[in-house]
CSV table of C-alpha atoms in Angstrom, one decimal:
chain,number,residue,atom,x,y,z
A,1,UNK,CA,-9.7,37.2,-4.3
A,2,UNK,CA,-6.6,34.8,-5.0
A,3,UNK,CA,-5.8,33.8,-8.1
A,4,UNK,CA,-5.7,30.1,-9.7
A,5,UNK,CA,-2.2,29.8,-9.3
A,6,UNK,CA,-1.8,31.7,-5.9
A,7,UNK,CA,0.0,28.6,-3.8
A,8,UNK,CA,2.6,29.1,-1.6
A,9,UNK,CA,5.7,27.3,-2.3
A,10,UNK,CA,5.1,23.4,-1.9
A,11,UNK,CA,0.9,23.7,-1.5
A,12,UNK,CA,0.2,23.6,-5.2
A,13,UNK,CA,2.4,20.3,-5.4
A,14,UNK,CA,0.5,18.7,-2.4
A,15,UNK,CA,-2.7,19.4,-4.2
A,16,UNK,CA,-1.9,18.0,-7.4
A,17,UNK,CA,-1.0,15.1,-5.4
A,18,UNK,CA,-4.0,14.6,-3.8
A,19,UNK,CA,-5.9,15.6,-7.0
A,20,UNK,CA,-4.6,13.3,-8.6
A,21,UNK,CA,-4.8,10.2,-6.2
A,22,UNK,CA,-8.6,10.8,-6.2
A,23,UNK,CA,-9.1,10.7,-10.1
A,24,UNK,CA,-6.9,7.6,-10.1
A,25,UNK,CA,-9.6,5.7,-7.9
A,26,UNK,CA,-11.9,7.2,-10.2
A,27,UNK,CA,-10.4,6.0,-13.5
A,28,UNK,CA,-7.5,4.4,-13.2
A,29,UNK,CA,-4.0,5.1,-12.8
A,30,UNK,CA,-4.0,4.9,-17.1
A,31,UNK,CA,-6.6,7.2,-17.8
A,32,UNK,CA,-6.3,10.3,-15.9
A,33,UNK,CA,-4.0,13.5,-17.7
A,34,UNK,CA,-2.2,16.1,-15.8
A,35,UNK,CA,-4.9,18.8,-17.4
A,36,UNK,CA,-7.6,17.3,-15.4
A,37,UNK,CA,-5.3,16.5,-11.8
A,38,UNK,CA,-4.8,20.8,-12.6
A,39,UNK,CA,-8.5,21.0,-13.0
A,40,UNK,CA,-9.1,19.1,-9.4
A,41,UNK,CA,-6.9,21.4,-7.5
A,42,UNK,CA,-8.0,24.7,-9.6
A,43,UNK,CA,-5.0,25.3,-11.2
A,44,UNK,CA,-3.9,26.1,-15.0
A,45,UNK,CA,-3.2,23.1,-17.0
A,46,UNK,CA,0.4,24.6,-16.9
A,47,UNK,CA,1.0,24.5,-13.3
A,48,UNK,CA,1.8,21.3,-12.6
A,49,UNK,CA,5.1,21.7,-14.9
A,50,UNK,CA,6.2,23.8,-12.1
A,51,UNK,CA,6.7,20.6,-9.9
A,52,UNK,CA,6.3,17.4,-12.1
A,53,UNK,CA,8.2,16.6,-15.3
A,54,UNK,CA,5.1,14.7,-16.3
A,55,UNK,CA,2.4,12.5,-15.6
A,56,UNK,CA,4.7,10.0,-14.7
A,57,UNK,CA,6.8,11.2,-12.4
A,58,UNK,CA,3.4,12.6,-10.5
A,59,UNK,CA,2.4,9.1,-10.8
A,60,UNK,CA,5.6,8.3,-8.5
A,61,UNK,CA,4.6,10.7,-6.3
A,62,UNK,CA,1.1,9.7,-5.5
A,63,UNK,CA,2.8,5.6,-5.1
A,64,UNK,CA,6.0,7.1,-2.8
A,65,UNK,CA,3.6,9.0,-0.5
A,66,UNK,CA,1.3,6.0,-0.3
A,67,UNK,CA,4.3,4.0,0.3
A,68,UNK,CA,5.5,6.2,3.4
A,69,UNK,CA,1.6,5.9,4.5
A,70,UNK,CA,1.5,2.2,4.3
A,71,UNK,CA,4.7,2.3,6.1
A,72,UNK,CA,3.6,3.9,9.1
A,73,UNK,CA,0.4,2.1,8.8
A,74,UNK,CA,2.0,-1.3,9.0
A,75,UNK,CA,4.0,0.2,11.5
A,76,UNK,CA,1.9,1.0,14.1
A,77,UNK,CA,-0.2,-2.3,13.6
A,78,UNK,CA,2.9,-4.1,14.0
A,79,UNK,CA,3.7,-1.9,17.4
A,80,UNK,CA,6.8,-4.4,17.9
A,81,UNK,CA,5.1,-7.5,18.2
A,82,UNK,CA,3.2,-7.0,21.1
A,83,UNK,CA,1.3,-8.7,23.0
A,84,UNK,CA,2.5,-11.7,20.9
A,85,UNK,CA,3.6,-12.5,17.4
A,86,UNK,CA,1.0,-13.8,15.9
A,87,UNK,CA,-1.6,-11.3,17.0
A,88,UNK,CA,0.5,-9.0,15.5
A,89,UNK,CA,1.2,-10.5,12.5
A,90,UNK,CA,-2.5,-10.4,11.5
A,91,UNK,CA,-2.7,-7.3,12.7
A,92,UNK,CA,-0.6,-6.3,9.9
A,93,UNK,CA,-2.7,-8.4,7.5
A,94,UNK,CA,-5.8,-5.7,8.9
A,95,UNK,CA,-3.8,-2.7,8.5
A,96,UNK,CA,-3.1,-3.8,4.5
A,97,UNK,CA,-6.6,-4.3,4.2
A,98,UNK,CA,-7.6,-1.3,5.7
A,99,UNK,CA,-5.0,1.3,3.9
A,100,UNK,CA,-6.4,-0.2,0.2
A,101,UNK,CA,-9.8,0.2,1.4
A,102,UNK,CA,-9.4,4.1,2.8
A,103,UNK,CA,-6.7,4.7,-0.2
A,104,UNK,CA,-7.9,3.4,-2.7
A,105,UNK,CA,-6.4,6.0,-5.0
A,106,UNK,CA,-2.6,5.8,-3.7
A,107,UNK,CA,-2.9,1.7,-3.5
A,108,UNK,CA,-3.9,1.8,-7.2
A,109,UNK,CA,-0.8,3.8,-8.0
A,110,UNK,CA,1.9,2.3,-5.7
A,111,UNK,CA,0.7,-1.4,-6.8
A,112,UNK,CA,-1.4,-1.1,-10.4
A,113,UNK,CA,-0.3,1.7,-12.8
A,114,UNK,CA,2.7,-0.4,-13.7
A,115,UNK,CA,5.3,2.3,-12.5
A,116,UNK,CA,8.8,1.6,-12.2
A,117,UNK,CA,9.1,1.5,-8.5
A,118,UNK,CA,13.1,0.3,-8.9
A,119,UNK,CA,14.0,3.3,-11.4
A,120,UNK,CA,13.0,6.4,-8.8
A,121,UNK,CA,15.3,6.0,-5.4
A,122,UNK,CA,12.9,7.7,-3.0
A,123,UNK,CA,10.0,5.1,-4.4
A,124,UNK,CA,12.0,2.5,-3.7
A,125,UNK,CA,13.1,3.4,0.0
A,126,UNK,CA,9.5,3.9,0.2
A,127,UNK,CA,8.5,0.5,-0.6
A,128,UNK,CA,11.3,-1.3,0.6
A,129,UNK,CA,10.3,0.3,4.7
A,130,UNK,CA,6.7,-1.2,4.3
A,131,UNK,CA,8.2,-4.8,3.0
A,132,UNK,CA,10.2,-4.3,6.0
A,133,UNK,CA,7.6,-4.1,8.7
A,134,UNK,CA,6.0,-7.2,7.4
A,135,UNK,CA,9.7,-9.0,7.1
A,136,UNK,CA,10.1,-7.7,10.9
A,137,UNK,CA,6.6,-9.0,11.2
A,138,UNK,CA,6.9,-12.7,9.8
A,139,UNK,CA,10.8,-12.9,11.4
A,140,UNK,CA,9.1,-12.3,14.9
A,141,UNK,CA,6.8,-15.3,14.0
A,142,UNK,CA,9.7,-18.3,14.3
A,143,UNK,CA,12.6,-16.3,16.2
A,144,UNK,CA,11.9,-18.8,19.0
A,145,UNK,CA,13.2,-21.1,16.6
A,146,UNK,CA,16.7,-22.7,15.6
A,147,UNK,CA,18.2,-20.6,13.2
A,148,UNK,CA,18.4,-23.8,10.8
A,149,UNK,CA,15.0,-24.0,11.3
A,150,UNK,CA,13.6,-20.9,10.6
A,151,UNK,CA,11.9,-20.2,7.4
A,152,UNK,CA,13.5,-17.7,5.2
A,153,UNK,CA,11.7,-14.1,6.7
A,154,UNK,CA,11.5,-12.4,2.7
A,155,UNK,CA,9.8,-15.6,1.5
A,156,UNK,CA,7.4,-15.7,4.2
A,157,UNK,CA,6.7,-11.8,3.9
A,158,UNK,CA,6.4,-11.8,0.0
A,159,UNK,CA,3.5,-14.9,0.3
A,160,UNK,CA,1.5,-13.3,2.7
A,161,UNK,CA,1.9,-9.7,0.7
A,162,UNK,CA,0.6,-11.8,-2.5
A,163,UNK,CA,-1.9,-13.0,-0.4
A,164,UNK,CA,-3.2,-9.8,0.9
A,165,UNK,CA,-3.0,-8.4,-2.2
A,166,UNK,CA,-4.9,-11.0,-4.2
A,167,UNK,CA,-7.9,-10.4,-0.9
A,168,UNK,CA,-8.3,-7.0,-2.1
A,169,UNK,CA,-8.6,-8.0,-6.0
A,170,UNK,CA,-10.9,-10.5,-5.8
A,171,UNK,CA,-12.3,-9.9,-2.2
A,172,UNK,CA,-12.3,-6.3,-1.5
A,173,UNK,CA,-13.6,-4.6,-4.4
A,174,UNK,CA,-17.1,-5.6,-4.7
A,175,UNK,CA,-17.6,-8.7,-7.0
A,176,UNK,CA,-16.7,-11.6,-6.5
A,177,UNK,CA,-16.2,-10.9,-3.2
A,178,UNK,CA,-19.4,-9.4,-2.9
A,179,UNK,CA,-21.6,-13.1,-3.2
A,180,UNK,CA,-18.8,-14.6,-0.4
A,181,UNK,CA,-20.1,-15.4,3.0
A,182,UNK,CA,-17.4,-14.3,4.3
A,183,UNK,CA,-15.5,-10.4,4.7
A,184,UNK,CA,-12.0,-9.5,3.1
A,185,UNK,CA,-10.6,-9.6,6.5
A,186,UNK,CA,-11.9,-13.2,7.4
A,187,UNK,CA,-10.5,-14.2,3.8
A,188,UNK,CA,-6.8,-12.7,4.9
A,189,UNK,CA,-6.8,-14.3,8.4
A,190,UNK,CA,-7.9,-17.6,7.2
A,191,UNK,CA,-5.8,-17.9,4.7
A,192,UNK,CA,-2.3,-16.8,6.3
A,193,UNK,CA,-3.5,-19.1,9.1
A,194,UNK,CA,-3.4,-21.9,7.1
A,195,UNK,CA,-0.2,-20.8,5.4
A,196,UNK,CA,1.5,-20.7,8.9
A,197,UNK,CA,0.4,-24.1,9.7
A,198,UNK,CA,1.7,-25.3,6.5
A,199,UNK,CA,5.1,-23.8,7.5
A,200,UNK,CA,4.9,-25.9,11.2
A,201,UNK,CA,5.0,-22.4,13.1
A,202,UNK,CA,1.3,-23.4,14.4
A,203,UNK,CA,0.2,-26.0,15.6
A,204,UNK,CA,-2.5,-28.0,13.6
């Protein structure tokens, strides 16, 4: 019978990883300790030294891989603006709904555990490809504009990733957005609707 430690080469990192993204949906991206991620993949309290400096720097590694995820989520939902911009700009708005609903763990650590996404360079190419997608996204929005009349791309990206993000803190966790009459989604789609008008990219 294998032994506690018996992981091939890169396995035991992979399940510390996912360990540990499930316990922070559990209890928080402050509360959980690298002896009990070891615990959840059935490894020594030791063995996750053999791939993390600490708790930390698995931390960063639970947000980068969420980061790729969300990426390639956002990515796909985007599928280059077709069959027109807008559809495909709230189809972005879905997919960032979606991914902190089915990830709840890696969401928590790429966005909540108050890492420094700036001071580890793969994080930050991470998170920088899904702010592009939804740049990409809002850019295809008014490129039948003048370019003197476009609005800047990373402002209008950065107010509809506040928005989405403030949808899943009040809207998509249960309460308050548990008493709405209304779903996380319908909340998003409303509101970057009215957002866009604001801008004058639809028409009122």
């Amino acid at each position: 019978m294998a032994g506690r430690d018996s992981y091939h080469h890169g396995n035991l990192r992979e399940a510390l990883v996912q360990a540990t993204a499930i316990l922070i949906a559990e209890v928080g991206p402050q509360s959980f300790t690298l002896a009990e991620a070891a615990r959840r993949a059935g490894v020594s309290a030791a063995a996750p030294y053999r791939h993390f400096t600490g708790r930390d720097d698995l931390l960063e590694e639970v947000a980068r891989q969420g980061f790729e995820a969300f990426a390639d989520r956002l990515h796909t939902a985007f599928d280059d603006g077709k069959p027109n911009p807008l559809a495909a700009f709230l189809r972005t708005g879905q997919a960032y709904l979606d991914f902190a609903r089915e990830s709840p763990g890696h969401y928590i650590a790429m966005f909540e555990s108050g890492i420094s996404i700036t001071g580890n360079a793969a994080l930050s190419r991470a998170s920088d490809q899904a702010r592009g997608v939804i740049m990409a996204a809002a850019s295809a929005l008014f490129a039948h504009l003048p370019a003197d009349q476009r609005p800047p791309a990373t402002m209008v990206a950065n107010h509809v990733w506040a928005l989405s993000h403030g949808v899943v803190e009040l809207f998509g966790r249960g309460k308050p957005g548990a008493r709405a009459p209304y779903s996380p989604a319908e909340m998003l789609e409303s509101g970057v609707l009215i957002y866009l008008r604001g801008l004058g990219l639809l028409p009122q």
